[in-house]
Tab-separated table of C-alpha atoms in Angstrom:
chain	number	residue	atom	x	y	z
I	1	UNK	CA	31.677	-18.587	1.134
I	2	UNK	CA	30.704	-16.032	4.149
I	3	UNK	CA	29.136	-12.954	2.467
I	4	UNK	CA	28.684	-9.906	4.253
I	5	UNK	CA	25.119	-8.400	4.077
I	6	UNK	CA	24.761	-4.743	5.212
I	7	UNK	CA	21.095	-5.212	6.711
I	8	UNK	CA	18.771	-8.610	8.176
I	9	UNK	CA	16.300	-10.083	5.285
I	10	UNK	CA	13.069	-9.010	6.735
I	11	UNK	CA	11.523	-12.436	4.728
I	12	UNK	CA	12.738	-15.987	4.220
I	13	UNK	CA	8.575	-16.515	1.453
I	14	UNK	CA	9.660	-15.028	-2.003
I	15	UNK	CA	6.146	-14.087	-1.929
I	16	UNK	CA	6.822	-11.276	0.501
I	17	UNK	CA	10.621	-10.972	0.379
I	18	UNK	CA	10.968	-7.219	-1.715
I	19	UNK	CA	13.929	-6.170	0.659
I	20	UNK	CA	17.164	-6.137	-0.709
I	21	UNK	CA	18.699	-8.890	1.455
I	22	UNK	CA	16.012	-11.250	1.448
I	23	UNK	CA	16.132	-11.691	-2.289
I	24	UNK	CA	19.868	-12.583	-1.911
I	25	UNK	CA	18.769	-15.128	0.436
I	26	UNK	CA	16.328	-15.862	-2.216
I	27	UNK	CA	17.924	-16.334	-4.806
I	28	UNK	CA	20.084	-19.144	-3.390
I	29	UNK	CA	17.186	-21.137	-1.868
I	30	UNK	CA	13.977	-21.329	-4.026
I	31	UNK	CA	13.199	-21.689	-8.172
I	32	UNK	CA	11.335	-20.062	-10.397
I	33	UNK	CA	9.013	-21.487	-13.316
I	34	UNK	CA	12.161	-19.845	-14.943
I	35	UNK	CA	14.437	-17.551	-14.396
I	36	UNK	CA	16.968	-14.522	-15.801
I	37	UNK	CA	20.300	-15.358	-17.030
I	38	UNK	CA	23.279	-12.069	-17.352
I	39	UNK	CA	21.907	-10.791	-20.107
I	40	UNK	CA	18.434	-10.662	-19.241
I	41	UNK	CA	17.139	-13.524	-21.463
I	42	UNK	CA	13.375	-15.723	-20.110
I	43	UNK	CA	15.450	-18.939	-20.456
I	44	UNK	CA	14.220	-22.769	-18.231
I	45	UNK	CA	14.586	-23.278	-14.608
I	46	UNK	CA	12.268	-25.281	-12.719
I	47	UNK	CA	9.332	-25.467	-16.249
I	48	UNK	CA	12.161	-27.328	-18.593
I	49	UNK	CA	9.491	-25.770	-21.539
I	50	UNK	CA	6.083	-23.763	-21.990
I	51	UNK	CA	3.845	-22.550	-24.925
I	52	UNK	CA	1.732	-19.690	-25.213
I	53	UNK	CA	-1.774	-21.637	-27.587
I	54	UNK	CA	-3.509	-18.531	-27.458
I	55	UNK	CA	-2.164	-14.798	-27.107
I	56	UNK	CA	-3.034	-15.467	-22.527
I	57	UNK	CA	-2.393	-19.181	-22.196
I	58	UNK	CA	0.301	-20.594	-21.570
I	59	UNK	CA	1.500	-23.794	-20.250
I	60	UNK	CA	4.698	-24.282	-18.406
I	61	UNK	CA	5.975	-28.021	-18.346
I	62	UNK	CA	8.020	-29.167	-15.568
I	63	UNK	CA	11.688	-30.619	-15.098
I	64	UNK	CA	11.090	-34.063	-13.167
I	65	UNK	CA	13.654	-34.468	-10.867
I	66	UNK	CA	13.089	-31.451	-8.967
I	67	UNK	CA	13.970	-32.179	-5.708
I	68	UNK	CA	12.353	-29.734	-2.436
I	69	UNK	CA	14.639	-30.018	0.483
I	70	UNK	CA	13.198	-31.607	2.525
I	71	UNK	CA	13.519	-34.455	-0.246
I	72	UNK	CA	10.452	-34.559	-2.169
I	73	UNK	CA	9.833	-34.148	-5.409
I	74	UNK	CA	9.041	-30.585	-6.757
I	75	UNK	CA	4.462	-31.410	-8.941
I	76	UNK	CA	2.746	-29.284	-10.817
I	77	UNK	CA	0.454	-28.733	-7.421
I	78	UNK	CA	3.240	-26.794	-5.495
I	79	UNK	CA	3.856	-24.441	-8.921
I	80	UNK	CA	-0.768	-24.407	-7.900
I	81	UNK	CA	-0.278	-23.928	-4.276
I	82	UNK	CA	2.209	-21.091	-4.808
I	83	UNK	CA	0.564	-18.359	-6.828
I	84	UNK	CA	-2.911	-19.557	-5.854
I	85	UNK	CA	-1.836	-19.130	-2.119
I	86	UNK	CA	0.005	-15.692	-3.144
I	87	UNK	CA	-3.233	-14.538	-5.207
I	88	UNK	CA	-5.423	-15.570	-2.159
I	89	UNK	CA	-6.343	-11.114	-1.091
I	90	UNK	CA	-5.699	-12.694	2.805
I	91	UNK	CA	-2.505	-13.451	2.442
I	92	UNK	CA	-1.048	-9.525	1.632
I	93	UNK	CA	1.428	-10.155	-0.409
I	94	UNK	CA	3.245	-7.191	-1.931
I	95	UNK	CA	4.241	-9.099	-5.250
I	96	UNK	CA	0.060	-10.036	-5.792
I	97	UNK	CA	-0.688	-6.547	-7.635
I	98	UNK	CA	1.363	-7.889	-10.634
I	99	UNK	CA	-0.060	-11.731	-11.016
I	100	UNK	CA	-4.216	-9.902	-10.895
I	101	UNK	CA	-4.301	-11.015	-14.158
I	102	UNK	CA	-4.189	-14.854	-13.927
I	103	UNK	CA	-8.119	-15.548	-14.909
I	104	UNK	CA	-8.014	-19.865	-13.731
I	105	UNK	CA	-4.918	-22.329	-12.745
I	106	UNK	CA	-5.085	-25.704	-13.983
I	107	UNK	CA	-2.860	-28.841	-13.101
I	108	UNK	CA	-3.002	-30.915	-15.760
I	109	UNK	CA	-0.562	-33.473	-14.961
I	110	UNK	CA	1.692	-33.994	-12.392
I	111	UNK	CA	4.067	-32.219	-14.618
I	112	UNK	CA	2.051	-29.899	-16.747
I	113	UNK	CA	0.721	-26.404	-15.560
I	114	UNK	CA	-1.545	-23.891	-17.581
I	115	UNK	CA	-2.373	-20.159	-16.838
I	116	UNK	CA	-5.255	-18.721	-18.020
I	117	UNK	CA	-4.434	-15.239	-18.088
I	118	UNK	CA	-7.955	-12.227	-18.410
I	119	UNK	CA	-5.326	-10.630	-21.742
I	120	UNK	CA	-2.556	-10.965	-22.780
I	121	UNK	CA	0.105	-9.274	-20.329
I	122	UNK	CA	3.832	-9.175	-21.593
I	123	UNK	CA	5.345	-8.959	-17.861
I	124	UNK	CA	3.960	-12.746	-17.521
I	125	UNK	CA	6.304	-14.259	-18.064
I	126	UNK	CA	9.369	-12.059	-16.419
I	127	UNK	CA	6.961	-12.261	-13.670
I	128	UNK	CA	7.348	-15.749	-13.364
I	129	UNK	CA	11.080	-16.182	-11.928
I	130	UNK	CA	9.081	-15.351	-8.241
I	131	UNK	CA	10.299	-18.523	-6.059
I	132	UNK	CA	8.181	-21.628	-5.674
I	133	UNK	CA	6.990	-23.253	-2.474
I	134	UNK	CA	5.953	-25.932	-1.705
I	135	UNK	CA	2.508	-26.903	-0.969
I	136	UNK	CA	2.057	-28.381	2.742
I	137	UNK	CA	2.253	-32.395	3.505
I	138	UNK	CA	-1.123	-34.428	4.208
I	139	UNK	CA	-1.856	-33.356	7.342
I	140	UNK	CA	-0.169	-30.075	7.785
I	141	UNK	CA	-0.567	-26.708	7.968
I	142	UNK	CA	0.910	-24.102	5.975
I	143	UNK	CA	4.809	-23.925	6.297
I	144	UNK	CA	6.497	-20.696	8.649
I	145	UNK	CA	9.039	-20.274	4.871
I	146	UNK	CA	10.279	-17.172	7.295
I	147	UNK	CA	11.255	-19.458	10.021
I	148	UNK	CA	12.370	-22.480	8.134
I	149	UNK	CA	12.394	-21.726	4.278
I	150	UNK	CA	11.812	-25.078	1.878
I	151	UNK	CA	13.574	-24.455	-2.248
I	152	UNK	CA	14.534	-26.319	-5.034
I	153	UNK	CA	17.622	-24.199	-4.616
I	154	UNK	CA	21.184	-25.093	-5.190
I	155	UNK	CA	21.569	-24.064	-0.779
I	156	UNK	CA	18.878	-25.385	1.846
I	157	UNK	CA	18.292	-23.768	5.268
I	158	UNK	CA	20.197	-24.923	7.824
I	159	UNK	CA	19.458	-22.304	10.772
I	160	UNK	CA	19.900	-18.565	11.507
I	161	UNK	CA	20.944	-16.953	13.894
I	162	UNK	CA	18.733	-13.784	14.122
I	163	UNK	CA	20.574	-10.444	13.289
I	164	UNK	CA	23.881	-12.103	12.360
I	165	UNK	CA	24.398	-14.572	9.838
I	166	UNK	CA	21.905	-16.416	7.812
I	167	UNK	CA	23.157	-20.247	7.401
I	168	UNK	CA	22.361	-22.501	3.860
I	169	UNK	CA	24.191	-25.936	2.561
I	170	UNK	CA	24.586	-27.305	-0.266
I	171	UNK	CA	21.698	-28.658	-1.769
I	172	UNK	CA	23.146	-32.715	-2.654
I	173	UNK	CA	20.015	-33.189	-4.937
I	174	UNK	CA	20.342	-30.042	-6.906
I	175	UNK	CA	18.723	-30.887	-10.214
I	176	UNK	CA	21.438	-28.792	-11.538
I	177	UNK	CA	24.435	-30.072	-10.112
I	178	UNK	CA	25.065	-29.819	-6.471
I	179	UNK	CA	27.340	-26.453	-5.910
I	180	UNK	CA	31.121	-26.984	-5.565
I	181	UNK	CA	30.750	-24.872	-1.894
I	182	UNK	CA	29.549	-26.627	0.787
I	183	UNK	CA	27.535	-23.595	2.442
I	184	UNK	CA	27.033	-19.498	3.094
I	185	UNK	CA	27.625	-18.310	5.683
I	186	UNK	CA	25.392	-15.192	4.949
I	187	UNK	CA	26.952	-12.623	7.845
I	188	UNK	CA	24.680	-9.499	8.626
I	189	UNK	CA	27.467	-6.741	9.393
I	190	UNK	CA	25.314	-3.412	9.817
I	191	UNK	CA	28.470	-1.031	9.737
I	192	UNK	CA	30.806	-1.308	6.486
I	193	UNK	CA	34.647	-1.093	8.578
I	194	UNK	CA	33.123	-4.083	10.478
I	195	UNK	CA	32.622	-5.666	6.986
I	196	UNK	CA	35.954	-3.971	6.074
I	197	UNK	CA	38.002	-5.066	8.760
I	198	UNK	CA	35.704	-8.864	8.561
I	199	UNK	CA	37.522	-9.194	5.492
I	200	UNK	CA	40.773	-8.539	6.133
I	201	UNK	CA	41.062	-10.593	9.061
I	202	UNK	CA	39.729	-13.114	6.849
I	203	UNK	CA	36.644	-14.259	7.803
I	204	UNK	CA	34.693	-12.317	5.098
I	205	UNK	CA	35.362	-14.123	1.914
I	206	UNK	CA	32.797	-12.255	-0.325
I	207	UNK	CA	31.584	-8.204	-0.070
I	208	UNK	CA	29.433	-7.402	-2.611
I	209	UNK	CA	27.983	-3.751	-2.740
I	210	UNK	CA	28.788	-3.329	0.020
I	211	UNK	CA	31.768	-1.205	1.026
I	212	UNK	CA	32.001	2.781	0.521
I	213	UNK	CA	34.514	3.470	-2.740
I	214	UNK	CA	36.750	4.829	-0.457
I	215	UNK	CA	37.640	1.832	2.105
I	216	UNK	CA	37.701	-0.307	-1.517
I	217	UNK	CA	41.473	1.832	-1.692
I	218	UNK	CA	44.033	-0.328	0.361
I	219	UNK	CA	41.807	-4.098	-0.726
I	220	UNK	CA	43.185	-3.048	-4.288
I	221	UNK	CA	46.447	-3.641	-3.908
I	222	UNK	CA	46.414	-6.088	-1.728
I	223	UNK	CA	46.528	-9.282	-3.652
I	224	UNK	CA	44.209	-11.740	-0.902
I	225	UNK	CA	41.263	-10.138	-2.827
I	226	UNK	CA	40.024	-9.180	-6.345
I	227	UNK	CA	38.393	-6.432	-6.169
I	228	UNK	CA	35.808	-7.320	-9.795
I	229	UNK	CA	33.977	-4.009	-11.454
I	230	UNK	CA	30.639	-4.149	-14.207
I	231	UNK	CA	27.670	-1.861	-14.694
I	232	UNK	CA	24.772	-2.575	-12.516
I	233	UNK	CA	21.287	-1.871	-13.267
I	234	UNK	CA	20.640	-0.971	-9.834
I	235	UNK	CA	18.892	2.356	-9.546
I	236	UNK	CA	18.932	4.948	-5.886
I	237	UNK	CA	16.472	7.050	-5.766
I	238	UNK	CA	15.459	10.584	-3.829
I	239	UNK	CA	11.448	9.021	-2.617
I	240	UNK	CA	9.227	11.744	-1.968
I	241	UNK	CA	5.879	11.438	-0.557
I	242	UNK	CA	3.088	12.680	-2.555
I	243	UNK	CA	0.435	12.942	-0.274
I	244	UNK	CA	3.137	15.834	2.191
I	245	UNK	CA	1.497	19.430	2.291
I	246	UNK	CA	4.809	20.201	1.300
I	247	UNK	CA	5.780	17.499	-1.835
I	248	UNK	CA	2.110	17.129	-3.088
I	249	UNK	CA	3.288	20.313	-4.708
I	250	UNK	CA	5.140	19.016	-8.523
I	251	UNK	CA	7.372	22.994	-8.622
I	252	UNK	CA	8.652	21.053	-4.971
I	253	UNK	CA	9.707	17.914	-6.572
I	254	UNK	CA	11.391	19.451	-9.338
I	255	UNK	CA	12.883	22.454	-7.429
I	256	UNK	CA	14.545	19.077	-5.223
I	257	UNK	CA	15.984	17.798	-8.390
I	258	UNK	CA	17.137	20.879	-9.496
I	259	UNK	CA	19.225	21.865	-6.323
I	260	UNK	CA	20.941	18.193	-5.593
I	261	UNK	CA	24.507	18.327	-7.470
I	262	UNK	CA	24.550	14.885	-8.223
I	263	UNK	CA	27.332	14.286	-10.107
I	264	UNK	CA	29.214	16.151	-6.732
I	265	UNK	CA	28.169	13.035	-4.566
I	266	UNK	CA	28.689	11.143	-7.415
I	267	UNK	CA	32.777	11.606	-8.059
I	268	UNK	CA	33.479	12.865	-3.823
I	269	UNK	CA	31.276	10.830	-1.594
I	270	UNK	CA	30.916	7.391	-4.585
I	271	UNK	CA	34.308	8.115	-6.208
I	272	UNK	CA	32.859	7.980	-9.333
I	273	UNK	CA	31.424	4.810	-9.325
I	274	UNK	CA	27.903	5.595	-10.225
I	275	UNK	CA	26.498	6.847	-13.700
I	276	UNK	CA	23.949	9.632	-13.078
I	277	UNK	CA	20.023	8.723	-14.072
I	278	UNK	CA	17.367	9.459	-16.313
I	279	UNK	CA	15.136	7.040	-14.913
I	280	UNK	CA	14.971	3.555	-12.998
I	281	UNK	CA	15.853	1.721	-16.199
I	282	UNK	CA	18.906	1.923	-17.686
I	283	UNK	CA	20.180	3.294	-20.901
I	284	UNK	CA	19.852	0.663	-23.043
I	285	UNK	CA	17.119	-0.646	-21.888
I	286	UNK	CA	15.013	-1.735	-24.781
I	287	UNK	CA	12.698	0.711	-23.597
I	288	UNK	CA	14.729	3.570	-22.558
I	289	UNK	CA	13.358	6.862	-23.840
I	290	UNK	CA	16.219	9.571	-23.804
I	291	UNK	CA	13.393	12.396	-24.603
I	292	UNK	CA	12.807	13.517	-21.238
I	293	UNK	CA	13.561	15.872	-18.761
I	294	UNK	CA	16.405	16.183	-16.655
I	295	UNK	CA	17.292	18.423	-13.701
I	296	UNK	CA	20.289	19.613	-13.972
I	297	UNK	CA	22.066	21.327	-10.076
I	298	UNK	CA	20.714	25.206	-10.729
I	299	UNK	CA	20.159	25.774	-6.813
I	300	UNK	CA	18.668	29.659	-9.008
I	301	UNK	CA	16.482	28.020	-10.501
I	302	UNK	CA	15.089	25.678	-7.930
I	303	UNK	CA	14.832	28.720	-5.755
I	304	UNK	CA	12.370	30.529	-8.567
I	305	UNK	CA	10.311	27.022	-8.254
I	306	UNK	CA	10.331	26.832	-4.571
I	307	UNK	CA	9.084	30.555	-5.025
I	308	UNK	CA	5.914	29.670	-7.953
I	309	UNK	CA	5.350	26.649	-5.714
I	310	UNK	CA	4.029	29.636	-2.639
I	311	UNK	CA	7.075	29.496	-0.641
I	312	UNK	CA	8.899	31.768	-0.413
I	313	UNK	CA	12.810	32.729	1.332
I	314	UNK	CA	10.809	34.156	4.239
I	315	UNK	CA	14.471	36.312	5.346
I	316	UNK	CA	16.832	36.507	2.219
I	317	UNK	CA	19.939	34.716	2.937
I	318	UNK	CA	19.381	34.757	6.378
I	319	UNK	CA	18.620	31.151	8.592
I	320	UNK	CA	14.960	31.625	8.218
I	321	UNK	CA	14.500	28.394	6.054
I	322	UNK	CA	11.560	28.082	3.053
I	323	UNK	CA	10.040	24.660	4.740
I	324	UNK	CA	11.821	22.400	6.159
I	325	UNK	CA	11.851	18.926	5.692
I	326	UNK	CA	12.061	15.445	7.259
I	327	UNK	CA	15.022	12.771	5.099
I	328	UNK	CA	14.845	9.596	6.459
I	329	UNK	CA	17.843	6.701	6.464
I	330	UNK	CA	19.465	3.252	8.193
I	331	UNK	CA	22.050	3.075	9.281
I	332	UNK	CA	23.963	2.657	6.512
I	333	UNK	CA	27.047	4.961	6.134
I	334	UNK	CA	26.278	5.609	3.736
I	335	UNK	CA	23.234	6.712	3.036
I	336	UNK	CA	24.075	8.658	6.198
I	337	UNK	CA	26.607	10.562	3.945
I	338	UNK	CA	24.473	10.717	1.158
I	339	UNK	CA	21.586	12.165	3.227
I	340	UNK	CA	24.602	14.686	5.520
I	341	UNK	CA	25.397	15.952	1.379
I	342	UNK	CA	21.720	16.398	-0.033
I	343	UNK	CA	21.092	18.005	4.027
I	344	UNK	CA	23.541	20.767	2.918
I	345	UNK	CA	22.416	20.635	-1.175
I	346	UNK	CA	19.169	21.361	-0.135
I	347	UNK	CA	20.695	24.353	2.904
I	348	UNK	CA	21.046	26.113	0.179
I	349	UNK	CA	18.033	27.148	-1.035
I	350	UNK	CA	16.544	27.324	2.197
I	351	UNK	CA	15.215	23.607	2.877
I	352	UNK	CA	15.911	22.577	6.115
I	353	UNK	CA	16.464	18.652	6.352
I	354	UNK	CA	16.439	16.949	9.800
I	355	UNK	CA	17.864	13.510	9.370
I	356	UNK	CA	16.607	11.131	11.142
I	357	UNK	CA	18.524	7.239	11.389
I	358	UNK	CA	17.608	4.218	12.099
I	359	UNK	CA	17.600	0.588	11.676
I	360	UNK	CA	16.501	-1.502	8.846
I	361	UNK	CA	13.605	-2.931	10.539
I	362	UNK	CA	12.811	0.667	11.775
I	363	UNK	CA	13.839	2.864	8.801
I	364	UNK	CA	12.191	-0.304	5.961
I	365	UNK	CA	8.510	-0.790	8.199
I	366	UNK	CA	8.030	3.578	8.004
I	367	UNK	CA	8.536	3.647	4.160
I	368	UNK	CA	5.798	0.193	3.338
I	369	UNK	CA	3.954	2.807	5.161
I	370	UNK	CA	4.037	6.314	3.624
I	371	UNK	CA	5.630	7.454	7.448
I	372	UNK	CA	7.907	9.605	5.660
I	373	UNK	CA	9.024	12.938	3.447
I	374	UNK	CA	11.906	11.856	2.452
I	375	UNK	CA	13.942	8.530	1.741
I	376	UNK	CA	16.363	7.110	-0.373
I	377	UNK	CA	16.917	3.652	-1.601
I	378	UNK	CA	18.036	0.971	-4.152
I	379	UNK	CA	15.949	-0.757	-7.153
I	380	UNK	CA	17.662	-3.365	-7.329
I	381	UNK	CA	17.511	-6.147	-10.486
I	382	UNK	CA	15.653	-3.458	-13.144
I	383	UNK	CA	15.297	-5.904	-16.096
I	384	UNK	CA	11.127	-5.333	-16.744
I	385	UNK	CA	9.843	-2.373	-17.043
I	386	UNK	CA	6.577	-3.361	-15.382
I	387	UNK	CA	8.338	-2.215	-12.903
I	388	UNK	CA	6.860	1.159	-13.360
I	389	UNK	CA	3.434	-0.606	-11.985
I	390	UNK	CA	4.398	-2.261	-8.979
I	391	UNK	CA	5.972	1.394	-7.817
I	392	UNK	CA	4.119	4.029	-9.805
I	393	UNK	CA	0.308	2.697	-10.373
I	394	UNK	CA	-2.538	4.079	-7.755
I	395	UNK	CA	-3.558	0.012	-7.105
I	396	UNK	CA	0.706	-0.269	-6.306
I	397	UNK	CA	-0.418	0.903	-2.900
I	398	UNK	CA	0.968	-1.276	-0.335
I	399	UNK	CA	1.324	-3.688	0.549
I	400	UNK	CA	-0.918	-4.232	-2.889
I	401	UNK	CA	2.838	-3.400	-4.577
I	402	UNK	CA	5.686	-0.398	-3.775
I	403	UNK	CA	4.258	2.729	-4.404
I	404	UNK	CA	4.815	4.244	-1.499
I	405	UNK	CA	4.866	7.737	-1.966
I	406	UNK	CA	1.785	6.991	-2.926
I	407	UNK	CA	1.238	9.148	-6.532
I	408	UNK	CA	-1.793	9.024	-8.564
I	409	UNK	CA	-1.563	9.986	-11.192
I	410	UNK	CA	-5.215	8.777	-14.093
I	411	UNK	CA	-2.871	9.324	-16.963
I	412	UNK	CA	-0.129	7.066	-16.358
I	413	UNK	CA	-2.709	3.980	-14.685
I	414	UNK	CA	-3.846	3.765	-18.755
I	415	UNK	CA	-0.127	4.181	-19.916
I	416	UNK	CA	1.073	1.473	-17.473
I	417	UNK	CA	-2.007	-0.951	-18.153
I	418	UNK	CA	-1.535	0.196	-22.067
I	419	UNK	CA	2.042	-1.150	-21.406
I	420	UNK	CA	0.583	-4.899	-19.368
I	421	UNK	CA	-1.708	-5.272	-22.497
I	422	UNK	CA	0.785	-6.217	-25.722
I	423	UNK	CA	3.254	-9.303	-25.860
I	424	UNK	CA	4.901	-7.145	-28.744
I	425	UNK	CA	8.402	-4.833	-27.806
I	426	UNK	CA	7.635	-2.794	-29.883
I	427	UNK	CA	3.962	-1.853	-29.218
I	428	UNK	CA	4.734	-1.946	-25.618
I	429	UNK	CA	7.293	1.199	-26.232
I	430	UNK	CA	5.123	4.191	-27.207
I	431	UNK	CA	3.171	4.632	-24.213
I	432	UNK	CA	6.180	3.178	-22.096
I	433	UNK	CA	7.806	6.096	-23.665
I	434	UNK	CA	5.372	8.170	-22.520
I	435	UNK	CA	5.407	7.067	-19.427
I	436	UNK	CA	8.581	8.000	-18.720
I	437	UNK	CA	8.338	11.354	-20.120
I	438	UNK	CA	4.911	12.013	-17.507
I	439	UNK	CA	6.742	10.610	-14.761
I	440	UNK	CA	10.642	12.436	-15.408
I	441	UNK	CA	7.964	16.234	-15.143
I	442	UNK	CA	6.005	14.797	-12.583
I	443	UNK	CA	8.985	13.036	-10.711
I	444	UNK	CA	7.061	11.139	-7.745
I	445	UNK	CA	10.945	9.828	-7.580
I	446	UNK	CA	14.247	12.515	-7.769
I	447	UNK	CA	16.466	9.815	-10.026
I	448	UNK	CA	19.377	9.529	-8.590
I	449	UNK	CA	22.273	7.473	-10.452
I	450	UNK	CA	23.008	3.642	-11.367
I	451	UNK	CA	25.377	2.168	-9.147
I	452	UNK	CA	28.545	0.817	-10.616
I	453	UNK	CA	28.519	-2.560	-9.139
I	454	UNK	CA	31.394	-4.316	-7.035
I	455	UNK	CA	32.146	-7.177	-5.830
I	456	UNK	CA	35.535	-8.419	-3.361
I	457	UNK	CA	36.159	-11.735	-3.027
I	458	UNK	CA	38.762	-12.918	-1.449
I	459	UNK	CA	41.469	-15.106	-2.903
I	460	UNK	CA	41.013	-18.521	-1.726
I	461	UNK	CA	37.635	-18.520	-4.737
I	462	UNK	CA	37.376	-17.872	-8.055
I	463	UNK	CA	34.848	-17.658	-10.249
I	464	UNK	CA	32.948	-15.075	-9.446
I	465	UNK	CA	31.108	-13.340	-12.253
I	466	UNK	CA	29.391	-9.917	-11.208
I	467	UNK	CA	25.633	-9.608	-13.293
I	468	UNK	CA	23.901	-6.255	-14.767
I	469	UNK	CA	21.714	-6.868	-11.754
I	470	UNK	CA	24.364	-8.029	-8.840
I	471	UNK	CA	22.192	-11.537	-8.538
I	472	UNK	CA	24.200	-14.151	-6.227
I	473	UNK	CA	22.827	-17.046	-8.215
I	474	UNK	CA	26.327	-17.369	-10.095
I	475	UNK	CA	27.690	-18.191	-6.038
I	476	UNK	CA	26.682	-22.224	-7.368
I	477	UNK	CA	29.744	-21.948	-9.185
I	478	UNK	CA	32.222	-20.562	-7.235
I	479	UNK	CA	35.387	-22.264	-6.489
I	480	UNK	CA	37.112	-22.844	-3.986
I	481	UNK	CA	41.655	-22.745	-4.916
I	482	UNK	CA	43.500	-24.587	-3.585
I	483	UNK	CA	46.479	-24.181	-0.949
I	484	UNK	CA	49.425	-23.246	-3.471
I	485	UNK	CA	52.466	-26.523	-2.078
I	486	UNK	CA	55.406	-25.427	-0.151
I	487	UNK	CA	58.304	-25.866	-2.394
């Protein structure tokens, strides 16, 4: 199966993979101790069972039939190595903060491992979906998994053509059974029209969430393709640098939210394939808080807030702006279209916006480094409310996490720490509700929308099931259609 990706994966080592393209490859190549099913429930993966003899202790019992892509058998020593290397500060994993409650890891026998935490930590099991990596073999240095990933997943690494394609082959010894297809080629096609042409020419079999809505229209009536839609949890937001001399003012951030007509963007740019978001969590999530500040499209209110912040319009209806901001984006066409619409909407309240477009690696590097004023990105597969800690906690500034806007708020830190300590959903509800109310007031992000998942599948395959997170693991069970016999 040939699949189109918009961008090249940045890292193929699951300890460091944070961008969407990298996560897609990781989903196919690696397994975690546990995984999330289509309803985001925690189910066994490499661990066949686990127990918690004490609130801060977890004992995992591993399957005995898990084979690495290099032919070795997975044991508890590999699990131990995965997590001790991730927690090693010198490795600077951006995911380390999610595991900093781990106090000790003990290999009890080849197929049993115990984790002891410093305190009860509710997101622990969800975090154990992290892809496992093999320990170095005898006499071997640590592997470069970015150059040659080795996992236990349904597909094993074959080769990579930099900025062209990642080639994977079915793992014959996969513990849940060999995939129904022989391999996957993930082709890197940054241009949306090129992705469409390659699909129509028969060179691509699957495109997921990577075609602008207006390009879907001719595909819906074409018998060569199935266009599949399902509600999604992917969350798009406007990222703000909260250390910036302009954007550090909460009134400015609130003004930006009131100046953006999100519904117009959804209607005209996204063809209605999104629902407006109040925050990272979608409505229906157990931790979702509905009673938060909302920012309807209101240019007059935006102008009032900008005046209050000390940025008056210097010439009324004249051409001079209150100030200028730089909006960074990748070379993704839909992303640039959205940037241009937001640029025009902000101009209506006398905010000048300069759009700067970069290739993905440069763009994402700048975002992680805090080298931006405005940008827009999407969080994919949101399930666990501890994402608030990863995104907004003071201790989650990169490389320790994803607080890229450098938002610092001790009150929010305390709420997010409290949300981690209890393992009861009922007890976690209160601090997460308060956290969402505070975030919606302070606006370190401007929430935009939750996208509808859309996949286009060539009719030569069947059985592709969209999950709310758009997980690629389902590719393992996709089946090729047999060509019809000539009459």
